[in-house]
Short mmCIF file of C-alpha atoms and ligand atoms in Angstrom, two decimals:
data_model
loop_
_atom_site.label_atom_id
_atom_site.label_comp_id
_atom_site.label_asym_id
_atom_site.label_seq_id
_atom_site.Cartn_x
_atom_site.Cartn_y
_atom_site.Cartn_z
CA MET Z 1 49.64 62.42 153.65
CA ASN Z 2 50.95 65.97 154.36
CA ALA Z 3 51.78 68.59 151.86
CA THR Z 4 51.78 72.98 151.61
CA ALA Z 5 51.64 74.38 148.67
CA ILE Z 6 52.06 78.31 147.88
CA SER Z 7 50.80 80.20 145.14
CA CYS Z 8 50.37 83.43 143.84
CA SER Z 9 47.46 85.58 143.09
CA ASN Z 10 46.65 86.67 139.31
CA ILE Z 11 45.31 90.26 137.73
CA ALA Z 12 43.50 88.93 134.66
CA PHE Z 13 44.34 91.12 131.61
CA ILE Z 14 40.89 89.33 129.74
CA LYS Z 15 38.61 88.65 132.38
CA TYR Z 16 36.47 85.86 132.37
CA TRP Z 17 33.07 86.60 133.22
CA GLY Z 18 30.49 84.01 132.84
CA ASN Z 19 30.51 80.03 132.50
CA THR Z 20 29.62 77.53 129.58
CA ASP Z 21 29.21 75.28 132.69
CA PRO Z 22 28.87 76.59 135.92
CA GLU Z 23 29.44 73.18 137.64
CA LEU Z 24 32.60 72.44 136.17
CA ARG Z 25 33.62 76.11 135.71
CA LEU Z 26 34.01 76.09 132.33
CA ALA Z 27 34.78 79.91 130.67
CA ALA Z 28 32.28 81.58 128.53
CA ASN Z 29 35.34 83.33 127.33
CA PRO Z 30 39.35 82.96 126.67
CA SER Z 31 41.43 85.00 129.21
CA LEU Z 32 44.88 86.16 130.21
CA SER Z 33 46.34 86.80 132.84
CA MET Z 34 49.64 87.66 135.25
CA ASN Z 35 51.05 85.89 138.46
CA LEU Z 36 51.25 88.18 141.37
CA ALA Z 37 54.58 87.46 143.15
CA ASP Z 38 53.97 89.26 146.53
CA LEU Z 39 50.11 88.59 146.75
CA THR Z 40 49.96 84.95 147.63
CA VAL Z 41 47.97 81.91 149.67
CA THR Z 42 50.22 78.99 151.39
CA ALA Z 43 48.17 76.03 151.75
CA THR Z 44 48.68 72.76 153.47
CA VAL Z 45 47.02 69.84 153.49
CA GLN Z 46 46.64 66.68 155.18
CA PHE Z 47 44.98 63.49 154.52
CA HIS Z 48 44.64 60.86 157.69
CA ALA Z 49 42.06 58.13 158.26
CA ASP Z 50 41.64 59.20 161.81
CA PHE Z 51 40.16 62.24 161.06
CA PRO Z 52 36.22 62.42 161.66
CA ALA Z 53 35.45 65.38 158.99
CA ASP Z 54 37.18 67.66 157.04
CA THR Z 55 38.25 71.09 158.66
CA LEU Z 56 39.37 74.14 157.29
CA THR Z 57 41.34 77.24 159.24
CA ILE Z 58 41.85 80.33 157.15
CA ASN Z 59 44.48 82.51 158.87
CA GLY Z 60 43.96 80.61 161.90
CA LYS Z 61 40.22 80.92 162.61
CA SER Z 62 38.03 77.74 162.24
CA VAL Z 63 35.82 78.39 158.94
CA THR Z 64 32.47 76.35 158.49
CA GLY Z 65 29.78 77.01 155.86
CA GLY Z 66 29.61 77.91 152.09
CA ALA Z 67 33.34 78.60 152.24
CA ALA Z 68 34.62 75.44 153.50
CA LYS Z 69 31.86 73.26 151.63
CA ARG Z 70 33.59 74.57 148.41
CA VAL Z 71 37.11 73.46 150.11
CA PHE Z 72 35.57 70.10 150.71
CA ARG Z 73 34.19 69.22 147.24
CA GLN Z 74 38.14 70.17 145.94
CA MET Z 75 39.24 67.54 148.30
CA ASP Z 76 36.39 65.33 147.13
CA ILE Z 77 37.84 65.43 143.62
CA ILE Z 78 41.32 64.96 144.95
CA ARG Z 79 39.78 61.96 147.21
CA ALA Z 80 38.11 60.15 144.00
CA ASN Z 81 40.90 60.47 141.93
CA ALA Z 82 43.26 58.86 144.49
CA GLY Z 83 40.83 56.11 145.73
CA PHE Z 84 40.46 56.88 149.12
CA ALA Z 85 38.29 58.44 151.58
CA HIS Z 86 40.46 59.97 154.20
CA HIS Z 87 38.85 63.24 155.76
CA ALA Z 88 41.79 66.05 155.78
CA ARG Z 89 43.06 68.26 157.76
CA ILE Z 90 43.21 72.29 155.67
CA ALA Z 91 44.70 75.26 156.75
CA THR Z 92 45.25 78.45 154.66
CA GLU Z 93 47.42 81.66 154.85
CA SER Z 94 47.42 84.63 152.94
CA ASN Z 95 48.76 87.81 152.94
CA PHE Z 96 46.46 90.09 151.88
CA PRO Z 97 43.04 90.55 152.22
CA ALA Z 98 40.15 88.23 151.11
CA GLY Z 99 36.96 89.10 149.12
CA ALA Z 100 38.08 92.54 147.46
CA GLY Z 101 38.87 92.12 144.33
CA ILE Z 102 42.09 90.88 144.01
CA ALA Z 103 41.76 86.84 143.45
CA SER Z 104 42.32 85.12 146.99
CA SER Z 105 40.44 82.27 145.39
CA ALA Z 106 42.96 81.98 142.74
CA ALA Z 107 45.66 82.06 144.93
CA ALA Z 108 43.69 79.78 147.47
CA PHE Z 109 42.50 76.94 145.36
CA SER Z 110 45.50 76.69 143.13
CA ALA Z 111 47.48 76.05 146.46
CA LEU Z 112 44.54 73.99 147.71
CA ALA Z 113 44.58 72.00 144.31
CA VAL Z 114 48.74 71.47 144.61
CA ALA Z 115 48.72 70.48 148.43
CA GLY Z 116 45.76 68.24 148.22
CA ALA Z 117 47.02 66.47 144.86
CA THR Z 118 50.52 65.75 146.56
CA ALA Z 119 49.61 65.36 149.86
CA ALA Z 120 47.48 62.48 148.52
CA GLY Z 121 50.14 60.86 146.56
CA LEU Z 122 48.90 61.67 143.47
CA SER Z 123 51.24 62.14 140.45
CA LEU Z 124 49.49 65.19 138.20
CA SER Z 125 50.93 66.80 134.99
CA GLU Z 126 51.15 70.79 135.41
CA ALA Z 127 48.29 70.54 133.01
CA GLU Z 128 45.51 68.52 135.50
CA LEU Z 129 46.90 70.48 138.35
CA SER Z 130 45.46 73.84 136.76
CA ALA Z 131 42.35 71.83 135.61
CA LEU Z 132 41.97 70.70 139.06
CA ALA Z 133 42.55 74.05 140.23
CA ARG Z 134 39.52 75.40 138.36
CA ARG Z 135 37.07 73.26 139.84
CA GLY Z 136 37.62 75.19 142.89
CA SER Z 137 37.96 78.38 141.35
CA GLY Z 138 37.65 79.17 137.31
CA SER Z 139 40.70 82.14 137.71
CA ALA Z 140 42.86 79.15 140.22
CA CYS Z 141 43.68 77.45 137.15
CA ARG Z 142 45.64 80.34 135.62
CA SER Z 143 47.83 80.87 138.99
CA VAL Z 144 49.38 77.31 138.64
CA PRO Z 145 51.07 78.02 135.59
CA ALA Z 146 54.16 80.61 136.01
CA GLY Z 147 54.25 84.17 134.78
CA PHE Z 148 51.31 85.45 132.16
CA ALA Z 149 48.83 82.21 131.71
CA GLN Z 150 46.07 81.86 128.99
CA TRP Z 151 43.01 79.73 129.69
CA PRO Z 152 40.82 79.18 126.52
CA ALA Z 153 37.04 79.01 126.37
CA GLY Z 154 34.26 76.40 126.82
CA GLY Z 155 36.32 72.68 126.58
CA ALA Z 156 35.61 69.77 128.71
CA ASP Z 157 36.98 69.40 132.31
CA GLU Z 158 39.94 67.74 131.54
CA THR Z 159 40.90 70.26 128.61
CA SER Z 160 40.02 73.49 130.01
CA PHE Z 161 43.16 74.32 131.93
CA ALA Z 162 45.92 77.41 131.38
CA GLU Z 163 49.04 77.18 130.51
CA SER Z 164 52.36 79.63 130.54
CA ILE Z 165 52.53 82.08 127.60
CA ALA Z 166 55.83 83.60 129.06
CA PRO Z 167 57.86 83.03 132.48
CA ALA Z 168 57.35 85.84 135.06
CA GLY Z 169 61.00 87.13 134.05
CA HIS Z 170 59.68 88.08 130.64
CA TRP Z 171 58.52 91.69 131.49
CA ASN Z 172 59.09 93.57 134.26
CA LEU Z 173 55.25 94.57 134.91
CA VAL Z 174 54.41 95.89 138.08
CA ASP Z 175 50.42 95.73 139.46
CA ILE Z 176 49.84 98.65 142.21
CA VAL Z 177 46.59 98.10 143.90
CA ALA Z 178 44.82 101.09 144.90
CA ILE Z 179 42.77 99.42 147.78
CA VAL Z 180 39.28 101.68 148.29
CA SER Z 181 37.79 99.16 150.39
CA ALA Z 182 38.90 96.27 151.77
CA LYS Z 183 35.60 94.49 152.97
CA HIS Z 184 34.12 91.41 152.08
CA LYS Z 185 32.47 91.79 148.84
CA THR Z 186 28.49 90.75 149.41
CA VAL Z 187 27.88 89.29 145.47
CA GLY Z 188 31.05 86.56 145.14
CA SER Z 189 32.31 85.67 141.38
CA THR Z 190 30.42 82.30 141.43
CA GLY Z 191 26.73 84.22 141.75
CA GLY Z 192 28.32 86.75 139.41
CA HIS Z 193 28.93 84.51 136.92
CA ALA Z 194 25.50 83.16 137.32
CA LEU Z 195 24.12 86.05 136.27
CA ALA Z 196 26.39 86.95 133.29
CA ASP Z 197 23.78 85.84 130.38
CA THR Z 198 20.87 88.31 132.25
CA SER Z 199 22.68 90.72 130.93
CA ALA Z 200 22.01 92.21 127.35
CA LEU Z 201 25.59 93.06 127.23
CA GLN Z 202 27.03 89.58 127.55
CA ALA Z 203 26.73 88.29 124.40
CA ALA Z 204 28.44 91.15 122.59
CA ARG Z 205 31.26 90.72 125.06
CA VAL Z 206 31.91 87.24 124.38
CA ALA Z 207 31.45 87.79 120.75
CA THR Z 208 34.40 89.78 121.02
CA ALA Z 209 36.39 88.49 123.32
CA ALA Z 210 38.90 86.47 121.34
CA GLU Z 211 39.53 89.23 119.50
CA ARG Z 212 40.81 90.82 122.86
CA PHE Z 213 42.77 88.12 123.76
CA ILE Z 214 44.86 87.94 120.65
CA ALA Z 215 45.70 91.58 120.66
CA ALA Z 216 46.27 91.07 124.41
CA LYS Z 217 48.41 88.16 124.14
CA GLU Z 218 50.35 89.53 121.29
CA ALA Z 219 50.93 92.64 123.32
CA VAL Z 220 52.45 90.46 126.41
CA LEU Z 221 55.02 88.45 123.91
CA ALA Z 222 55.75 92.01 122.76
CA LYS Z 223 56.32 93.53 126.16
CA ASP Z 224 54.10 96.62 124.60
CA LEU Z 225 52.41 98.50 127.53
CA PRO Z 226 50.97 101.35 124.90
CA ALA Z 227 49.41 98.05 122.98
CA LEU Z 228 48.09 96.37 125.77
CA GLY Z 229 46.78 99.08 128.23
CA PRO Z 230 43.97 100.51 126.07
CA VAL Z 231 42.57 96.49 125.51
CA ILE Z 232 42.71 96.01 129.33
CA GLU Z 233 40.95 99.08 130.27
CA GLU Z 234 38.35 98.13 127.94
CA ASP Z 235 37.98 94.72 128.82
CA THR Z 236 37.66 95.40 132.59
CA VAL Z 237 34.96 98.35 131.38
CA LEU Z 238 33.18 95.77 129.26
CA MET Z 239 32.78 93.56 132.13
CA HIS Z 240 31.46 95.71 134.54
CA GLY Z 241 29.00 96.96 131.88
CA VAL Z 242 27.93 93.67 132.10
CA MET Z 243 28.11 93.24 135.98
CA MET Z 244 26.12 96.87 136.18
CA THR Z 245 23.24 95.28 133.81
CA SER Z 246 22.83 91.95 134.97
CA ARG Z 247 19.27 91.26 136.73
CA PRO Z 248 20.03 91.52 139.51
CA PRO Z 249 22.85 94.44 138.69
CA LEU Z 250 26.30 94.07 140.30
CA PHE Z 251 27.99 97.39 141.46
CA TYR Z 252 31.31 97.21 142.28
CA TRP Z 253 32.74 100.33 141.93
CA GLN Z 254 32.66 102.74 144.60
CA PRO Z 255 33.14 106.39 144.22
CA ALA Z 256 36.82 106.32 144.81
CA THR Z 257 37.35 103.63 141.83
CA LEU Z 258 36.26 105.93 139.29
CA ALA Z 259 38.14 108.58 141.19
CA VAL Z 260 41.24 106.34 140.67
CA ILE Z 261 40.20 105.82 136.84
CA HIS Z 262 40.14 109.28 136.30
CA ALA Z 263 43.66 110.11 137.69
CA ALA Z 264 45.07 107.08 136.04
CA ARG Z 265 43.50 108.69 132.94
CA ARG Z 266 45.52 112.10 133.99
CA TRP Z 267 48.97 110.45 134.66
CA ARG Z 268 48.75 109.02 131.31
CA ALA Z 269 48.42 112.65 129.56
CA ASP Z 270 51.36 113.72 132.00
CA GLY Z 271 53.61 111.32 130.33
CA ILE Z 272 53.36 108.63 132.75
CA PRO Z 273 52.52 105.27 131.09
CA VAL Z 274 50.00 103.32 133.47
CA TYR Z 275 46.68 101.63 132.86
CA PHE Z 276 43.69 100.16 135.33
CA THR Z 277 41.99 97.28 135.10
CA ILE Z 278 39.44 96.03 137.80
CA ASP Z 279 38.36 92.39 138.87
CA ALA Z 280 34.94 91.63 141.19
CA GLY Z 281 35.74 94.28 143.55
CA PRO Z 282 36.76 98.13 143.86
CA ASN Z 283 39.85 98.04 144.29
CA VAL Z 284 41.85 99.56 141.25
CA HIS Z 285 44.69 97.44 139.81
CA LEU Z 286 47.30 100.19 138.10
CA ILE Z 287 49.59 98.27 135.48
CA CYS Z 288 52.79 100.12 134.58
CA GLU Z 289 56.86 99.07 133.64
CA ARG Z 290 59.24 98.99 136.89
CA PRO Z 291 60.74 102.37 136.11
CA HIS Z 292 57.64 104.40 136.64
CA ALA Z 293 56.11 101.83 139.79
CA ASP Z 294 57.30 104.33 142.58
CA ALA Z 295 55.88 107.33 140.92
CA VAL Z 296 52.38 105.64 140.06
CA GLU Z 297 52.50 104.31 143.63
CA SER Z 298 53.15 107.67 145.25
CA LEU Z 299 50.54 108.93 143.33
CA ALA Z 300 47.95 106.51 144.30
CA ARG Z 301 48.60 107.01 147.47
CA ALA Z 302 47.77 110.51 147.68
CA LEU Z 303 44.69 110.15 146.14
CA PRO Z 304 41.74 111.18 148.52
CA GLY Z 305 39.45 107.94 148.98
CA VAL Z 306 43.18 105.26 148.46
CA GLN Z 307 43.13 103.34 152.12
CA LYS Z 308 46.55 101.94 151.13
CA THR Z 309 48.63 100.51 148.09
CA MET Z 310 49.95 96.87 147.86
CA ARG Z 311 52.40 96.14 145.07
CA SER Z 312 53.56 92.94 143.01
CA GLY Z 313 55.71 92.23 140.26
CA VAL Z 314 55.06 89.12 137.94
CA GLY Z 315 54.74 85.78 139.79
CA GLY Z 316 55.95 82.06 139.30
CA GLY Z 317 53.37 79.39 139.16
CA THR Z 318 52.32 77.36 142.16
CA GLN Z 319 54.99 75.62 144.02
CA ILE Z 320 55.13 72.53 147.16
CA ILE Z 321 57.40 73.92 149.93
CA ASN Z 322 57.23 70.69 151.66
CA GLY Z 323 55.72 66.98 151.01
CA GLU Z 324 56.91 64.81 148.33
CA CYS Z 325 57.01 66.76 144.80
CA ASN Z 326 55.44 64.54 141.61
CA TYR Z 327 55.04 68.34 140.07
CA SER Z 328 57.79 70.19 138.29
CA GLY Z 329 56.05 73.43 137.14
CA ILE Z 330 58.13 76.47 136.28
CA ARG Z 331 59.48 77.70 139.74
CA ASP Z 332 60.79 81.27 138.47
CA LYS Z 333 59.54 84.57 140.49
CA VAL Z 334 60.33 87.88 139.96
CA THR Z 335 59.96 90.34 142.48
CA ASN Z 336 59.93 93.91 140.95
O1 PMV X 1 37.57 82.51 139.32
P1 PMV X 1 36.46 83.34 139.87
O2 PMV X 1 35.14 82.52 139.64
O3 PMV X 1 36.70 84.44 141.38
O4 PMV X 1 36.15 84.21 138.81
C1 PMV X 1 36.94 85.50 138.50
C2 PMV X 1 35.90 86.77 138.00
C3 PMV X 1 37.29 87.89 137.55
O5 PMV X 1 38.49 88.32 138.76
C4 PMV X 1 36.31 89.51 137.89
C5 PMV X 1 38.34 88.34 136.44
C6 PMV X 1 39.40 87.13 135.95
O6 PMV X 1 39.46 86.48 134.97
O7 PMV X 1 39.96 86.75 136.98
#
């Protein structure tokens, strides 16, 4: 009763912000994302009748409190499904900083869902695993399927899951993350989702999200960056507009965040097709095609306020790397 899974982080092109059901983490709007091959979390879950309690280590350190409870709740769902009460020993390792707007929870909860379900001997479909990942963190459902994934709004527990619209090899997009701060954010996304409806702008953002989702999906399928770019930038600024006008307001941006936004617009005017998107944190994801990635990365590194960059091509779906695997998700991974 032991399994290890590896999962990619993902970056949303159309953002999920706000829930129709916070407990089930059903989304207020449809979202669309790309898995990040090189920003991964590995999770190992072991169930045993002799374990006196659930335990969690993250990057080798024992963790208790809220973060651990959230993981144990996901294990409760798995145990209820499997029909046993054994406690779990859980360990996760990530290769990127947590809580800084690079979706560490997405990679972690998708890896935990697949490792946990496999360790429990459950035989779940990709859709069921995606729905299980969603219970830990909404965006985690999009890291289970490969490549570019869509997650519809609303629905119910069984119908709210993500699916792939194109495999990792479909398009050579690269995400260069300009890290302006690697500090853990003070208000996490769970708290942020709960505030979304306090903003006068959320209703307008949600009402127009489907249009942006369709435009972004068509642009991804057509591999058309000049069509995708303006939509993802608008969607990001709309989400941060909601955040900044919530009660109380959430200001994730730092001065250097805005400096990177302006720089991306300048580089574009100079002929480099690069577009920005930002999650619930200060770091800026610069999206471009592979031939421009070296130039974008060295320009980003040279900007004052950028501490370092991280770079990733498009990733595959969550994979079991040991243990009995009943899951046959798409296993392609492309590193650009
Ligand atoms: O999955 P959560 O609850 O961490 O929310 C993710 C929210 C954003 O990263 C800001 C947007 C998204 O769709 O990934």
